[in-house]
Amino acid sequence: MGFIRLDKEAARLELAKLVEQYDSQRAALEAPGSTYPEAQARLDYIDKMLRILGWDVNNDEGVPHSLRDVVVEQTLSEEGSAGRPDYRLRVNGRDRLPWEAKKPSVRLSNSRESAHQTRTYGFTLQLPAAVLTNFSELVIFDTKNEPDESQATDYAVIPRCHFAYTDYVSRFDDLWERLSYESVASEAFYSVYDYAEPLRGTSAFDQSFLKHFRHWRQQLAQAISLEDPALAAAEVGRRTQRLLNAMLFLRVCEDRNIKKYEDLRKSSEAGELSNEFKRADEIFNAGLFRALDSVRIDADVLGSVVRDLYWPRSKFAFGLLEPDTLAALYEQSLAERVEIDEERAVTLVPKPELAHAGGVVPTPADVVDKLLDLALGQHLVVGQPVPADLTVADPASGSGVFLVAALERLIRHEEAATGPLDLVGRGRLAREHIFGVDIDGEAVEVARLSLLLVVLGEDLVDIATAQAVLPSLDHNLQVGNALVGYDFDQIVPDAAAEPEVWAAVAPFDWALAFPETQAAGGFTCLIGNPPYIRIQVLAAHMPQQLEYFQDARSGYVSAQSHNFDVYMLFLERSLRLIKPEGSLAFVVKHGFTSSAAGGRLRGVLGKKLRKLVHFGVEQLFPGRLTYTCFVVASGTDETSDLTVSLVSNAAAYLNGDSEAASEVSLVRADLGEAVWPIAGAEQATMFTTMEAAAIARLGDENWVDIFVGVQTSADPLFLLRVAADDPASNHVEILDDEGELWSIERGMLRPAIRDVALMPYGDQPDGDYVAIFPYEVEQPHPGQKRGKATPFDLQTMQHRFPKALEYLRAKEGRLRARAATLDEAFWAYGRNQSLWKMDGPKIVNRTMSVAGKAQYVPDRRDHVVPGGGSGPYTLLRPTPQCPISMEVVIALLSHPAVDAYVAARARAFQGGYVVHSKATLQGVPVPALSSEAVDELERNTRQLQEFERRLREENDSVLRGSLVQRREILALKNRSIITEAYGLTDGQVQTTVG
């Protein structure tokens, strides 16, 4: 029988029984010196509690290990080691909530080490919370921020989330909401913890790990450089990378209890690191631990880096470092290269070709997963093992993000068909089916490490008897230039004769590197995100490669254009590397479908294209304006018409929402060198035109200050309704959120906008609330950019605002429950960075607005307006140096093309709502406007606002109709002026945005 989840009420009753059982034995279990162990507490109480809350602890459903609800740690972490949590609660194979268990005799309120250990788990896993329990108590920690050894045991405990076992039944609703499978597996899980899942590479953990890793890399590279002055910078970088990989792998093994905790540190301190690596090489094979064979390095520097891998210098649970996370983080780190000056001083500098492109942008996990669906789908049959001849390759593998995901996919598929795989079985899948090439040797080293961590999995390895337990992946992952063959010598002979040029170009022969695959007719699947490098960058940084590509003998027809991109060449090359029955799935720019430069590629690809997923203006890569598509192609010519998916909501599409894309069919005969007739490309062209016309971006310095509103962290307590207001009185009667009447000093209150409907080209909104504003505000002094807001001290509150203080003291418990509160001034807001900006004219915008219905209105009455990163309002104010007025800014942002531009960069929600925040507004291109155009925009906008104000109160139907008609005419005039300034046409705007 499978696992049966209890409904909420049945679970409440079962937990009551378990609590009663515990209560009857509590004294003995909790007594100091009790011999009742943690392992037994887990079996008797914690396992049962989890099952009651809906978690299949024992995997009664019999799902593959990688997909089970609960990953249970079978061994105890050694003292001092972060190890891994006793339970990892998962949904669809993804960690959601770590639980750490202790025996009942451990007093959680006194165990600082337990608290830090638990928080470290959640932080490393990049999750919002982690649970610590001995059943007698249960504590839920906020784990979004990095743990620190100075923090107390109760630091970061989520308010009202410290439960005694006697609370479990009386507060069962709270437990259920935060910990039950029903809640954790739902889409509302993150909202329960007030958490937005960070994009890959942007979490607090990511940033902290990258900072530490960069420091380690710098230290080791400097030491290696000084010990061996003959080494070039590139070789120093490679040796540094190998050494770091070996040490990280050993730390992972220690925290997974495969090796004894602190073996690495002790061997380093004893000068025995070389012997430790030799022992590891005998156990694991894999080539990771030959890193010291050719490296000379100062022992003190090496020891310092090793010590940095342990608490308290490092706050990471290395045993929880997932291979895909590590690969994605390395991807960002490797955007820098080692550089050595004449004094042998090492610096890490951005790689020129990447710096020109704005750096590395990690491929989001959902993009990787979707491409794997498209590439592998037809080659894997449910219930059957992975085909013996299936091969998966990434021709620009980088640090291995796609290959790690592919191997994990193959492991899950094999386990579903044949049962759990051991380390040998996982190693076989890696060795026989996963391949990659990259020009960056350091990246290839990282890809090997990441794949070996996947192979290692959750297995416990007996290092006393183990020998060569990991496969060598040296053949599978190779260093080389996937686009340049050995014919480089014939095509560019002068350059090829120079060893330095040859090394930099790194020619690569696929047939020689993978003879067995070539003999089989090619690879089954090619997947990836090839680099986007324009011809201009090639000319500046890779001229020899450009010469090779543009020579007809290289075979690249795309390169015969005068404006090609390297991703086009990867598509061409990859089509020649797959079997006739094989599949290719890449994410690339969609410009090739309509640009003149893409004509030759269209002629080649159109014959083999099986599916095209066109994202139009939807953005896939965080922080980067890139118009992309998924290209899915076959190794043989297709004859049927092509299905094109036009995606209107990228996030929804990637999450499997069938409504997020519409499908159109293109006749195969139309897929030649001529522009392909795909709707949506027009909008991308329009945006390109707007950007070309820009003289600035809206958020540039000296243009428009875009800022959030006040953030009280307790709006219901600070933003209040007025019950009665006698202008002659010094007090105002207000109603709190519980309906109780209070009298508050007028000087403590400011008019506020909390939930006011805004209109396109609307006039001054009326405040619907008042704000308790316990601050002294100073505007910036001349020459300063920032003002200051200081909360009133207690003496001021007592003497000037006793009534307000009385109210606030009545709410003190709720106010102090906020995450950030001053010790004495508990009445302060959660944050204070925008308080001084409430004074003075400003533009108010509803952050969550429907695309196409711009709502920017002036506020000239110094209203207090709430708003954080997600709203409810975003505020704007032209700086004193800004050459355009508030009215012109409103007219610009109200233009439909500008609103579409903002929407294309914003997160979208159901109902057509998109986020109009600083992040999405600051990049708006500002066109040049003549003085006459500025004057007319100002006049028209003021009239539009005046007419909107009159429409609020006008009852005469004829006059209302006249006002509405006049507003439409004025809005069209503004639209026409800005359309012309951008160099657009009315027809273009009408076609693309309506």
mmCIF file with all atom_site columns, C-alpha atoms in Angstrom, residues 905-994:
data_model
loop_
_atom_site.group_PDB
_atom_site.id
_atom_site.type_symbol
_atom_site.label_atom_id
_atom_site.label_alt_id
_atom_site.label_comp_id
_atom_site.label_asym_id
_atom_site.label_entity_id
_atom_site.label_seq_id
_atom_site.pdbx_PDB_ins_code
_atom_site.Cartn_x
_atom_site.Cartn_y
_atom_site.Cartn_z
_atom_site.occupancy
_atom_site.B_iso_or_equiv
_atom_site.pdbx_formal_charge
_atom_site.auth_seq_id
_atom_site.auth_comp_id
_atom_site.auth_asym_id
_atom_site.auth_atom_id
_atom_site.pdbx_PDB_model_num
ATOM 1  C CA . ARG A 1 905 ? 11.322  43.691 -18.942 1.00 0.00 ? 905 ARG A CA 1
ATOM 2  C CA . ALA A 1 906 ? 8.917   43.120 -16.086 1.00 0.00 ? 906 ALA A CA 1
ATOM 3  C CA . ARG A 1 907 ? 7.698   40.066 -14.295 1.00 0.00 ? 907 ARG A CA 1
ATOM 4  C CA . ALA A 1 908 ? 4.204   39.298 -15.530 1.00 0.00 ? 908 ALA A CA 1
ATOM 5  C CA . PHE A 1 909 ? 1.235   38.046 -13.554 1.00 0.00 ? 909 PHE A CA 1
ATOM 6  C CA . GLN A 1 910 ? -2.196  36.712 -14.375 1.00 0.00 ? 910 GLN A CA 1
ATOM 7  C CA . GLY A 1 911 ? -4.680  39.273 -15.564 1.00 0.00 ? 911 GLY A CA 1
ATOM 8  C CA . GLY A 1 912 ? -2.078  41.136 -17.609 1.00 0.00 ? 912 GLY A CA 1
ATOM 9  C CA . TYR A 1 913 ? -0.436  42.707 -14.554 1.00 0.00 ? 913 TYR A CA 1
ATOM 10 C CA . VAL A 1 914 ? 3.258   43.511 -14.769 1.00 0.00 ? 914 VAL A CA 1
ATOM 11 C CA . VAL A 1 915 ? 5.665   45.078 -12.297 1.00 0.00 ? 915 VAL A CA 1
ATOM 12 C CA . HIS A 1 916 ? 6.385   48.760 -12.919 1.00 0.00 ? 916 HIS A CA 1
ATOM 13 C CA . SER A 1 917 ? 9.296   49.132 -10.507 1.00 0.00 ? 917 SER A CA 1
ATOM 14 C CA . LYS A 1 918 ? 12.626  50.911 -10.462 1.00 0.00 ? 918 LYS A CA 1
ATOM 15 C CA . ALA A 1 919 ? 14.275  47.889 -12.057 1.00 0.00 ? 919 ALA A CA 1
ATOM 16 C CA . THR A 1 920 ? 11.897  47.978 -15.014 1.00 0.00 ? 920 THR A CA 1
ATOM 17 C CA . LEU A 1 921 ? 11.534  51.754 -15.375 1.00 0.00 ? 921 LEU A CA 1
ATOM 18 C CA . GLN A 1 922 ? 15.108  52.959 -15.075 1.00 0.00 ? 922 GLN A CA 1
ATOM 19 C CA . GLY A 1 923 ? 16.182  51.564 -18.455 1.00 0.00 ? 923 GLY A CA 1
ATOM 20 C CA . VAL A 1 924 ? 13.474  53.318 -20.483 1.00 0.00 ? 924 VAL A CA 1
ATOM 21 C CA . PRO A 1 925 ? 15.165  55.056 -23.454 1.00 0.00 ? 925 PRO A CA 1
ATOM 22 C CA . VAL A 1 926 ? 14.596  58.818 -23.520 1.00 0.00 ? 926 VAL A CA 1
ATOM 23 C CA . PRO A 1 927 ? 14.503  60.343 -27.020 1.00 0.00 ? 927 PRO A CA 1
ATOM 24 C CA . ALA A 1 928 ? 15.655  63.827 -27.938 1.00 0.00 ? 928 ALA A CA 1
ATOM 25 C CA . LEU A 1 929 ? 12.779  66.317 -27.711 1.00 0.00 ? 929 LEU A CA 1
ATOM 26 C CA . SER A 1 930 ? 12.766  69.801 -29.199 1.00 0.00 ? 930 SER A CA 1
ATOM 27 C CA . SER A 1 931 ? 11.840  72.746 -26.982 1.00 0.00 ? 931 SER A CA 1
ATOM 28 C CA . GLU A 1 932 ? 8.600   73.077 -28.954 1.00 0.00 ? 932 GLU A CA 1
ATOM 29 C CA . ALA A 1 933 ? 7.781   69.414 -28.330 1.00 0.00 ? 933 ALA A CA 1
ATOM 30 C CA . VAL A 1 934 ? 8.521   69.795 -24.611 1.00 0.00 ? 934 VAL A CA 1
ATOM 31 C CA . ASP A 1 935 ? 6.252   72.843 -24.337 1.00 0.00 ? 935 ASP A CA 1
ATOM 32 C CA . GLU A 1 936 ? 3.399   71.073 -26.082 1.00 0.00 ? 936 GLU A CA 1
ATOM 33 C CA . LEU A 1 937 ? 3.765   67.915 -24.000 1.00 0.00 ? 937 LEU A CA 1
ATOM 34 C CA . GLU A 1 938 ? 3.640   70.008 -20.817 1.00 0.00 ? 938 GLU A CA 1
ATOM 35 C CA . ARG A 1 939 ? 0.520   71.929 -21.934 1.00 0.00 ? 939 ARG A CA 1
ATOM 36 C CA . ASN A 1 940 ? -1.289  68.820 -23.112 1.00 0.00 ? 940 ASN A CA 1
ATOM 37 C CA . THR A 1 941 ? -0.465  66.844 -19.964 1.00 0.00 ? 941 THR A CA 1
ATOM 38 C CA . ARG A 1 942 ? -1.668  69.591 -17.631 1.00 0.00 ? 942 ARG A CA 1
ATOM 39 C CA . GLN A 1 943 ? -4.958  69.800 -19.552 1.00 0.00 ? 943 GLN A CA 1
ATOM 40 C CA . LEU A 1 944 ? -5.347  66.021 -19.495 1.00 0.00 ? 944 LEU A CA 1
ATOM 41 C CA . GLN A 1 945 ? -4.915  66.065 -15.725 1.00 0.00 ? 945 GLN A CA 1
ATOM 42 C CA . GLU A 1 946 ? -7.343  68.944 -15.284 1.00 0.00 ? 946 GLU A CA 1
ATOM 43 C CA . PHE A 1 947 ? -9.989  67.203 -17.390 1.00 0.00 ? 947 PHE A CA 1
ATOM 44 C CA . GLU A 1 948 ? -9.568  63.972 -15.409 1.00 0.00 ? 948 GLU A CA 1
ATOM 45 C CA . ARG A 1 949 ? -10.120 65.889 -12.149 1.00 0.00 ? 949 ARG A CA 1
ATOM 46 C CA . ARG A 1 950 ? -13.296 67.485 -13.559 1.00 0.00 ? 950 ARG A CA 1
ATOM 47 C CA . LEU A 1 951 ? -14.599 64.107 -14.748 1.00 0.00 ? 951 LEU A CA 1
ATOM 48 C CA . ARG A 1 952 ? -14.521 62.844 -11.152 1.00 0.00 ? 952 ARG A CA 1
ATOM 49 C CA . GLU A 1 953 ? -17.348 65.240 -10.230 1.00 0.00 ? 953 GLU A CA 1
ATOM 50 C CA . GLU A 1 954 ? -19.078 66.171 -13.507 1.00 0.00 ? 954 GLU A CA 1
ATOM 51 C CA . ASN A 1 955 ? -22.638 64.851 -13.819 1.00 0.00 ? 955 ASN A CA 1
ATOM 52 C CA . ASP A 1 956 ? -23.700 66.524 -17.066 1.00 0.00 ? 956 ASP A CA 1
ATOM 53 C CA . SER A 1 957 ? -23.578 63.732 -19.642 1.00 0.00 ? 957 SER A CA 1
ATOM 54 C CA . VAL A 1 958 ? -22.981 66.059 -22.608 1.00 0.00 ? 958 VAL A CA 1
ATOM 55 C CA . LEU A 1 959 ? -20.130 67.828 -20.859 1.00 0.00 ? 959 LEU A CA 1
ATOM 56 C CA . ARG A 1 960 ? -18.666 64.525 -19.723 1.00 0.00 ? 960 ARG A CA 1
ATOM 57 C CA . GLY A 1 961 ? -18.683 63.284 -23.306 1.00 0.00 ? 961 GLY A CA 1
ATOM 58 C CA . SER A 1 962 ? -16.924 66.439 -24.420 1.00 0.00 ? 962 SER A CA 1
ATOM 59 C CA . LEU A 1 963 ? -14.262 66.083 -21.726 1.00 0.00 ? 963 LEU A CA 1
ATOM 60 C CA . VAL A 1 964 ? -13.656 62.444 -22.626 1.00 0.00 ? 964 VAL A CA 1
ATOM 61 C CA . GLN A 1 965 ? -13.344 63.272 -26.311 1.00 0.00 ? 965 GLN A CA 1
ATOM 62 C CA . ARG A 1 966 ? -10.971 66.148 -25.606 1.00 0.00 ? 966 ARG A CA 1
ATOM 63 C CA . ARG A 1 967 ? -8.764  63.914 -23.432 1.00 0.00 ? 967 ARG A CA 1
ATOM 64 C CA . GLU A 1 968 ? -8.517  61.346 -26.219 1.00 0.00 ? 968 GLU A CA 1
ATOM 65 C CA . ILE A 1 969 ? -7.405  64.024 -28.680 1.00 0.00 ? 969 ILE A CA 1
ATOM 66 C CA . LEU A 1 970 ? -4.758  65.413 -26.309 1.00 0.00 ? 970 LEU A CA 1
ATOM 67 C CA . ALA A 1 971 ? -3.456  61.928 -25.439 1.00 0.00 ? 971 ALA A CA 1
ATOM 68 C CA . LEU A 1 972 ? -3.108  61.161 -29.160 1.00 0.00 ? 972 LEU A CA 1
ATOM 69 C CA . LYS A 1 973 ? -1.180  64.414 -29.655 1.00 0.00 ? 973 LYS A CA 1
ATOM 70 C CA . ASN A 1 974 ? 1.274   63.413 -26.922 1.00 0.00 ? 974 ASN A CA 1
ATOM 71 C CA . ARG A 1 975 ? 1.525   59.951 -28.428 1.00 0.00 ? 975 ARG A CA 1
ATOM 72 C CA . SER A 1 976 ? 2.277   61.393 -31.874 1.00 0.00 ? 976 SER A CA 1
ATOM 73 C CA . ILE A 1 977 ? 5.013   63.728 -30.561 1.00 0.00 ? 977 ILE A CA 1
ATOM 74 C CA . ILE A 1 978 ? 6.834   60.904 -28.758 1.00 0.00 ? 978 ILE A CA 1
ATOM 75 C CA . THR A 1 979 ? 6.334   58.448 -31.615 1.00 0.00 ? 979 THR A CA 1
ATOM 76 C CA . GLU A 1 980 ? 8.084   60.897 -33.936 1.00 0.00 ? 980 GLU A CA 1
ATOM 77 C CA . ALA A 1 981 ? 10.867  61.535 -31.413 1.00 0.00 ? 981 ALA A CA 1
ATOM 78 C CA . TYR A 1 982 ? 11.671  57.817 -31.332 1.00 0.00 ? 982 TYR A CA 1
ATOM 79 C CA . GLY A 1 983 ? 11.698  57.596 -35.122 1.00 0.00 ? 983 GLY A CA 1
ATOM 80 C CA . LEU A 1 984 ? 8.700   55.254 -35.121 1.00 0.00 ? 984 LEU A CA 1
ATOM 81 C CA . THR A 1 985 ? 5.593   55.377 -37.251 1.00 0.00 ? 985 THR A CA 1
ATOM 82 C CA . ASP A 1 986 ? 2.011   55.444 -36.048 1.00 0.00 ? 986 ASP A CA 1
ATOM 83 C CA . GLY A 1 987 ? 1.381   52.254 -37.978 1.00 0.00 ? 987 GLY A CA 1
ATOM 84 C CA . GLN A 1 988 ? 4.353   50.544 -36.314 1.00 0.00 ? 988 GLN A CA 1
ATOM 85 C CA . VAL A 1 989 ? 3.118   51.479 -32.855 1.00 0.00 ? 989 VAL A CA 1
ATOM 86 C CA . GLN A 1 990 ? -0.434  50.433 -33.715 1.00 0.00 ? 990 GLN A CA 1
ATOM 87 C CA . THR A 1 991 ? 0.707   47.067 -35.076 1.00 0.00 ? 991 THR A CA 1
ATOM 88 C CA . THR A 1 992 ? 2.984   46.166 -32.178 1.00 0.00 ? 992 THR A CA 1
ATOM 89 C CA . VAL A 1 993 ? 1.160   47.505 -29.122 1.00 0.00 ? 993 VAL A CA 1
ATOM 90 C CA . GLY A 1 994 ? -2.358  48.271 -30.349 1.00 0.00 ? 994 GLY A CA 1
#
